[in-house]
Short mmCIF file of C-alpha atoms in Angstrom, two decimals:
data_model
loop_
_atom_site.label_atom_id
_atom_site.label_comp_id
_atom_site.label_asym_id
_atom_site.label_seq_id
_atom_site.Cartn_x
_atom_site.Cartn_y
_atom_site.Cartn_z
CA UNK A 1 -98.96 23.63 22.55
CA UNK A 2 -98.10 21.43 19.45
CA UNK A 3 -97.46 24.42 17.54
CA UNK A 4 -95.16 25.55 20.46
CA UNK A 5 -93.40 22.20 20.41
CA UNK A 6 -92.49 22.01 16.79
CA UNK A 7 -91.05 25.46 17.09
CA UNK A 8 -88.77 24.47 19.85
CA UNK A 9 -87.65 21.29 18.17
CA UNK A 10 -87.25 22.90 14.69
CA UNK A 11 -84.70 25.86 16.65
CA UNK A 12 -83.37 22.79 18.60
CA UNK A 13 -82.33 20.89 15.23
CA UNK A 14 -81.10 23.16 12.80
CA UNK A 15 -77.27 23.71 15.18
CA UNK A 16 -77.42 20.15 15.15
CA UNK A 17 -77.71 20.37 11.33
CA UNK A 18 -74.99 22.81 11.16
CA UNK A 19 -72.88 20.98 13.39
CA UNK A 20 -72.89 18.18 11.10
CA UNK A 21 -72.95 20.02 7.86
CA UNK A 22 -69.58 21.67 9.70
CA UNK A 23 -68.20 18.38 10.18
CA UNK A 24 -69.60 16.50 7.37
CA UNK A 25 -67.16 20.10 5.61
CA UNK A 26 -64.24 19.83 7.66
CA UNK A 27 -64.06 15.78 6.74
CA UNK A 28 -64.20 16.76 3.09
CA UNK A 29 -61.27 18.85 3.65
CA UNK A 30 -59.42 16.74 5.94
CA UNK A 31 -60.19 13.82 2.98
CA UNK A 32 -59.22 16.41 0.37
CA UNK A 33 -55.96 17.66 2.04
CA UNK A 34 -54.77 13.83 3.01
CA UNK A 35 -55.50 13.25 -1.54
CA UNK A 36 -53.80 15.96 -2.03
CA UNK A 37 -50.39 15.27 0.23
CA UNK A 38 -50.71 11.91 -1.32
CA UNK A 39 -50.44 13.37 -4.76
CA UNK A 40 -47.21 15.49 -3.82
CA UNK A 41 -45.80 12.29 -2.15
CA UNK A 42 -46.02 10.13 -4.98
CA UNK A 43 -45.01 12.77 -7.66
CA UNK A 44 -42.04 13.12 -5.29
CA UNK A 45 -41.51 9.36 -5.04
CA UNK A 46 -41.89 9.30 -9.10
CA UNK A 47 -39.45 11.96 -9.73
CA UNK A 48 -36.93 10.85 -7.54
CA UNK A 49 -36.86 7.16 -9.38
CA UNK A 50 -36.96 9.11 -12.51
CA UNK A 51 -33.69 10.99 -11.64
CA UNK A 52 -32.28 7.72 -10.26
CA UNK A 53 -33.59 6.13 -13.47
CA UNK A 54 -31.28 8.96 -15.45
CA UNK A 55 -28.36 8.71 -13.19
CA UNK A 56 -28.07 5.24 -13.63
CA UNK A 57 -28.23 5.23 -17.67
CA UNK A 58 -25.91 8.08 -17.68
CA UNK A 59 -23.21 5.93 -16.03
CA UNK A 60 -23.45 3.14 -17.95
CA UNK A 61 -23.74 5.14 -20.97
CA UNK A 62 -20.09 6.83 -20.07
CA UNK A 63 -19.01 3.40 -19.12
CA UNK A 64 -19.69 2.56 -22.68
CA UNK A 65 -18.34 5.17 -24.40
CA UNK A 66 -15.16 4.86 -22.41
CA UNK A 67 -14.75 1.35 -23.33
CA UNK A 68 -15.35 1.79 -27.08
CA UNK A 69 -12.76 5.25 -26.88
CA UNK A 70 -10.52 2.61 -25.06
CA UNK A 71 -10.84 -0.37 -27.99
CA UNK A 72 -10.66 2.67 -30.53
CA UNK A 73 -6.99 4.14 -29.43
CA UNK A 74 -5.83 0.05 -28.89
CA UNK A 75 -7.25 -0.04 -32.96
CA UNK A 76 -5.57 2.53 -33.92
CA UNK A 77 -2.10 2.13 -32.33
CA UNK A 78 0.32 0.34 -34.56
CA UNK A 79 3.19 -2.46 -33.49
CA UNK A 80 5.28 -0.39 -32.41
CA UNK A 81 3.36 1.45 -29.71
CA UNK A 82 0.99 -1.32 -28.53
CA UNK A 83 4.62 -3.15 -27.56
CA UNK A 84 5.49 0.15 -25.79
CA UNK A 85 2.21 0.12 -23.81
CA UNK A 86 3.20 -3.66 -22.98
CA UNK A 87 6.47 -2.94 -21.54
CA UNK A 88 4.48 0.20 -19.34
CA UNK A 89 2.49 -1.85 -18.00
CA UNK A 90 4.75 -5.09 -17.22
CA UNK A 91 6.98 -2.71 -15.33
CA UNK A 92 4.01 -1.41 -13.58
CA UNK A 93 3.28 -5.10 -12.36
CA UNK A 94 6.74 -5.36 -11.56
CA UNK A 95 6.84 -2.02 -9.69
CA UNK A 96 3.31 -3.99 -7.39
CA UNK A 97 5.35 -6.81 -6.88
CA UNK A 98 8.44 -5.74 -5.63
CA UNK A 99 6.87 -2.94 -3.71
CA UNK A 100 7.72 -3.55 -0.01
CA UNK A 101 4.99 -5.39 1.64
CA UNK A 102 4.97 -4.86 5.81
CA UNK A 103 3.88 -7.72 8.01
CA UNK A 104 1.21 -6.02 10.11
CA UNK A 105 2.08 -3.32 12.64
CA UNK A 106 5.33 -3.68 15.49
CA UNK A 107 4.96 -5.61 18.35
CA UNK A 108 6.73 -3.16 21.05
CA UNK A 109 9.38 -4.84 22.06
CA UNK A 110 9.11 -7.80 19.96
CA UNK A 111 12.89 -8.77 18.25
CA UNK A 112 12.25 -10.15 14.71
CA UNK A 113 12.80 -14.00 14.48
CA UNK A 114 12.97 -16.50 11.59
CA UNK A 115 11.29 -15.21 7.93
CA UNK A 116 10.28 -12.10 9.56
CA UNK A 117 14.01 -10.71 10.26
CA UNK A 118 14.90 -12.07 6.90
CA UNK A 119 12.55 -9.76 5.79
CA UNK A 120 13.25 -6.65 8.02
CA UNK A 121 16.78 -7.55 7.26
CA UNK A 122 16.10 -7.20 3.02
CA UNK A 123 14.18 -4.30 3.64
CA UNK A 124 16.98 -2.44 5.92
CA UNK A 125 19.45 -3.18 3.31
CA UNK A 126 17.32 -2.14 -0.17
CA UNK A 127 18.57 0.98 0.28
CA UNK A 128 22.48 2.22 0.97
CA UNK A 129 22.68 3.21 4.10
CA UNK A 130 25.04 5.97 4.15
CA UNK A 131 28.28 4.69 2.59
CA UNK A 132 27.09 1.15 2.98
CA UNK A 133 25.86 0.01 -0.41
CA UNK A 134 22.55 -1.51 -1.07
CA UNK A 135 22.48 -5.46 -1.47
CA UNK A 136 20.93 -5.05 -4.44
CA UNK A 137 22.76 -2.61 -5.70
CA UNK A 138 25.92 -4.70 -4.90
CA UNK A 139 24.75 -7.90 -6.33
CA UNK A 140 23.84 -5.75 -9.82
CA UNK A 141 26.92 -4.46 -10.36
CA UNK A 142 28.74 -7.93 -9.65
CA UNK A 143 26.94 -8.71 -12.81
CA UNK A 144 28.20 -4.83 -14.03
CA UNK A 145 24.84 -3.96 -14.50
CA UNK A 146 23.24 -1.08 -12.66
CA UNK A 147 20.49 -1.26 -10.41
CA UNK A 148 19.13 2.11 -10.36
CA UNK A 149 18.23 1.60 -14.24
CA UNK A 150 17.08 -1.41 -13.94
CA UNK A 151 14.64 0.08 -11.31
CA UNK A 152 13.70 2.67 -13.81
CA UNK A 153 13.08 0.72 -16.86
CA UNK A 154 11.24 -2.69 -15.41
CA UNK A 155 9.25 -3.18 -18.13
CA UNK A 156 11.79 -2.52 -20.62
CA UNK A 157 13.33 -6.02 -22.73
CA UNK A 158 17.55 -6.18 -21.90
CA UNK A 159 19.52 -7.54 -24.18
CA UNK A 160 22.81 -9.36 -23.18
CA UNK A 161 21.99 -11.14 -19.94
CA UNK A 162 24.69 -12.17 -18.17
CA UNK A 163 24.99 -16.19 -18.43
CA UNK A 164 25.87 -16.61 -14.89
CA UNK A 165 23.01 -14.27 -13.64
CA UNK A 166 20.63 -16.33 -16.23
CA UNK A 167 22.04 -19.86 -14.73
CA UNK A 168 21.69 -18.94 -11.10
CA UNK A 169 17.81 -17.60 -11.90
CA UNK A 170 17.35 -21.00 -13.93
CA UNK A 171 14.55 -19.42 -15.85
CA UNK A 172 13.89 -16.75 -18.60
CA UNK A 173 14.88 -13.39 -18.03
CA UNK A 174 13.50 -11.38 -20.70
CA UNK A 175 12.40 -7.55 -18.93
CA UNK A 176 14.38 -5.40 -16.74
CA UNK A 177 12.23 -6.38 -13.97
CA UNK A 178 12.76 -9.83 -14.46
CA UNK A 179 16.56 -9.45 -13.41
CA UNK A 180 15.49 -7.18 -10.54
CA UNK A 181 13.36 -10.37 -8.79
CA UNK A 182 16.19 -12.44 -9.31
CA UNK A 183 18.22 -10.10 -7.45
CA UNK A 184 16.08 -9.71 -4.74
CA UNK A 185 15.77 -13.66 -4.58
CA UNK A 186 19.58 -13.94 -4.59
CA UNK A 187 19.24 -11.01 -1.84
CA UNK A 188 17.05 -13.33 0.22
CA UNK A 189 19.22 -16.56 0.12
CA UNK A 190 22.57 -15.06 0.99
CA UNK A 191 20.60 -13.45 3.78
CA UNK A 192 19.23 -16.57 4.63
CA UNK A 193 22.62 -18.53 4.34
CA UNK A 194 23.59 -16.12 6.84
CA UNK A 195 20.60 -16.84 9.54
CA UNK A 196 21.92 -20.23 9.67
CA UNK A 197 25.51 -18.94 10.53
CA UNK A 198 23.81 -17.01 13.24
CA UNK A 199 25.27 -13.99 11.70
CA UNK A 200 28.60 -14.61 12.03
CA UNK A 201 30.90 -12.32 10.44
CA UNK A 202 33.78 -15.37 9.62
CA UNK A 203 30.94 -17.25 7.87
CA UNK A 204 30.34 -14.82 4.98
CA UNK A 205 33.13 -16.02 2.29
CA UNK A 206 31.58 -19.18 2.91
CA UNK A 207 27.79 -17.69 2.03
CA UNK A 208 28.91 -15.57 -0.68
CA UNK A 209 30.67 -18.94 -1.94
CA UNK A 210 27.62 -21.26 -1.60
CA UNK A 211 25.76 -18.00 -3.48
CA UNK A 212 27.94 -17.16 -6.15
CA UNK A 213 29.81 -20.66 -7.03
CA UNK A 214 31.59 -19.19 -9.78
CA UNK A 215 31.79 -15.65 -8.59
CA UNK A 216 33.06 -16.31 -5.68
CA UNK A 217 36.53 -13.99 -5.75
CA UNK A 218 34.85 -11.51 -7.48
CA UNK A 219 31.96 -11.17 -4.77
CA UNK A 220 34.46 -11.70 -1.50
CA UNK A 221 36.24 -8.37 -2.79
CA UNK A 222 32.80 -6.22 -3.70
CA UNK A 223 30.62 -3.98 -1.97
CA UNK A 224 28.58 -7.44 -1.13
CA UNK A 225 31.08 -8.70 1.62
CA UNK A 226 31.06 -4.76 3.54
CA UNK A 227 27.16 -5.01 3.42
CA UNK A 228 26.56 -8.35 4.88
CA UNK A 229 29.39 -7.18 7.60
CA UNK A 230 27.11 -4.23 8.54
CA UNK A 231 24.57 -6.94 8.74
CA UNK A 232 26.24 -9.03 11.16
CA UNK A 233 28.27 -6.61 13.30
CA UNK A 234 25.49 -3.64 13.36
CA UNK A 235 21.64 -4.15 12.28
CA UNK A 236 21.37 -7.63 13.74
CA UNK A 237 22.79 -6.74 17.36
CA UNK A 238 20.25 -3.36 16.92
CA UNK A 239 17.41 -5.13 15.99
CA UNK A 240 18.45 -7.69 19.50
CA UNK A 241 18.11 -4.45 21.53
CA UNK A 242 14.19 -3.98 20.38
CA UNK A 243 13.45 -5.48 23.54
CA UNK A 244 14.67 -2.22 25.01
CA UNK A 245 11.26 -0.35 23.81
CA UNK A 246 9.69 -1.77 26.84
CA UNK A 247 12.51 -1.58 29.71
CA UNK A 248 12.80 2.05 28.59
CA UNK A 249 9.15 2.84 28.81
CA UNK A 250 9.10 1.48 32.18
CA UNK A 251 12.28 3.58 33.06
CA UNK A 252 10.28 6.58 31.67
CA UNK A 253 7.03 6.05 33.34
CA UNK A 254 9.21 5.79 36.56
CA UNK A 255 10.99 9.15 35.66
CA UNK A 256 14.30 7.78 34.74
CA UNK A 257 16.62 8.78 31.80
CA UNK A 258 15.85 7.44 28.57
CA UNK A 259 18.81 7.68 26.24
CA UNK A 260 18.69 10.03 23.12
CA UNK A 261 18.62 9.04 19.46
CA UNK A 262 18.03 10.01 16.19
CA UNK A 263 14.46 9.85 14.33
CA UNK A 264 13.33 8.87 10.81
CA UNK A 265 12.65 5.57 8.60
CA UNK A 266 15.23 2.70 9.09
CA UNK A 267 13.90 1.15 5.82
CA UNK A 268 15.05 4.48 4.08
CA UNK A 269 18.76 3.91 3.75
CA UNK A 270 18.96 5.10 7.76
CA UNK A 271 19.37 1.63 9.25
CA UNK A 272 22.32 3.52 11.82
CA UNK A 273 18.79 4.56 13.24
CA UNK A 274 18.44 1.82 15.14
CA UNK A 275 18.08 0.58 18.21
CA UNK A 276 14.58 1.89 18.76
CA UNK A 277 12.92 2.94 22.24
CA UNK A 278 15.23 6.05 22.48
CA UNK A 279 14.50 9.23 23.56
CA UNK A 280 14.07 10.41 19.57
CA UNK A 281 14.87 13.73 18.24
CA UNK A 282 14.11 15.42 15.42
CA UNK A 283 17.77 17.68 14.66
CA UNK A 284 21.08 16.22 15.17
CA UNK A 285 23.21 19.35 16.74
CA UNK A 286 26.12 17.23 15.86
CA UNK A 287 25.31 17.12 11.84
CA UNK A 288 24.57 20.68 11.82
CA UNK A 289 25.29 22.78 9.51
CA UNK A 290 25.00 20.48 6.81
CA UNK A 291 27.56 20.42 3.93
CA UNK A 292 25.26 22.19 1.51
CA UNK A 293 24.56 25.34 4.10
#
């Protein structure tokens, strides 16, 4: 009966024993697979910092070596050209500065008022707007200087600066760019001048006067006495009839006629765009064929 019993428990044992010897295996594997992922993980983790490591000295590496090519072409260069890369880059900061700066997007159906229609005003007249001439072309050439090459070559020294141009800046104008801000300053206060006449057309030999104190026959007979009339008897009144963006998008939403007119830029030497909040159009059957077809 003993002998019968210890049979029975040594069968009932040794599954037991393989059971755990199973388990006691597969927990060495799981143990050995979790080490090994481990491994991979941070051999991943250490390669990718390496890289990064790399990445990051090979920028700063070019960074150098562009900066010592840099002071190496500024060593070499003699007077001569380091004065030309001066003037290239003063008309460059000229070009920034007088680069039209917009204040934030249209309010529909918002008329300009105070500096911001001086503004729209300078910008609508930059430009010639068909046979209109620019005010800053105008005022150059009442100086007989020409605006278009001044334009080109801001960052070029001029010689032989008009005294009256120099006395009505009051300050140094040694580039080609300098005499273009003047302009645009002179620009701003005959436009300004104007504001307070309420745009009245009677009151511009009197601007052009307070402007130009020693100019003053000169300017009443130039190109800057048509321009500031366009001013007063056409973009003014246009810009007035902004507020028509909303009564015709009410006439629209209502099915009603909106009148036709022309699209493009304004600010692009097209100021006989305006009014806006017409029915646009992209071809004007009336200007077609053009003279060059």
């Amino acid at each position: 009966h003993d002998d019968a019993l210890h049979c029975v428990s040594s069968v009932n044992s040794e599954p037991s024993s393989e059971t755990n010897n199973g388990s006691q295996h597969n927990h060495a594997s799981h143990d050995h697979e979790h080490s090994s992922g481990d491994c991979h993980e941070n051999s991943s983790r250490s390669h990718q910092s390496h890289l990064s490591h790399e990445h990051n000295h090979s920028n700063s590496e070019a960074i150098e070596s562009n900066e010592h090519n840099f002071e190496s072409v500024l060593a070499k260069m003699d007077g001569k050209d380091f004065a030309h890369l001066i003037e290239d880059m003063d008309g460059y900061l000229c070009e920034l500065a007088g680069a039209q700066i917009r204040d934030g997007l249209h309010i529909l159906g918002k008329v300009p008022e105070g500096e911001t229609m001086i503004d729209m005003l300078q910008a609508l007249t930059r430009l010639s707007n068909l046979d209109i001439a620019s005010l800053r072309g105008a005022i150059a050439a009442l100086f007989d200087l020409d605006a278009s090459e001044l334009l080109e070559n801001q960052g070029v020294r001029v010689r032989d600066v008009p005294h009256m141009l120099l006395h009505l800046a009051d300050r140094p104008l040694v580039t080609a760019g300098d005499i273009i801000e003047t302009i645009d300053d002179l620009v701003k206060h005959l436009l300004t001048l104007l504001q307070q006449e309420r745009f009245e057309v009677s009151s511009i030999a009197t601007v052009i006067g307070e402007t130009f104190p020693q100019l003053e026959a000169d300017a009443e007979t130039s190109e800057i006495t048509a321009t500031l009339k366009f001013v007063c008897k056409s973009i003014v009144p246009n810009l007035s009839d902004t507020t028509q963006e909303i009564t015709n998008l009410i006439l629209a939403l209502n099915g009603g006629f909106v009148p036709a007119g022309p699209s493009g830029s304004p600010t692009r030497g097209m100021a006989h765009l305006l009014p806006t909040g017409r029915n646009f159009y992209a071809c004007d059957p009336q200007s077609l064929p053009s003279l060059a077809a």
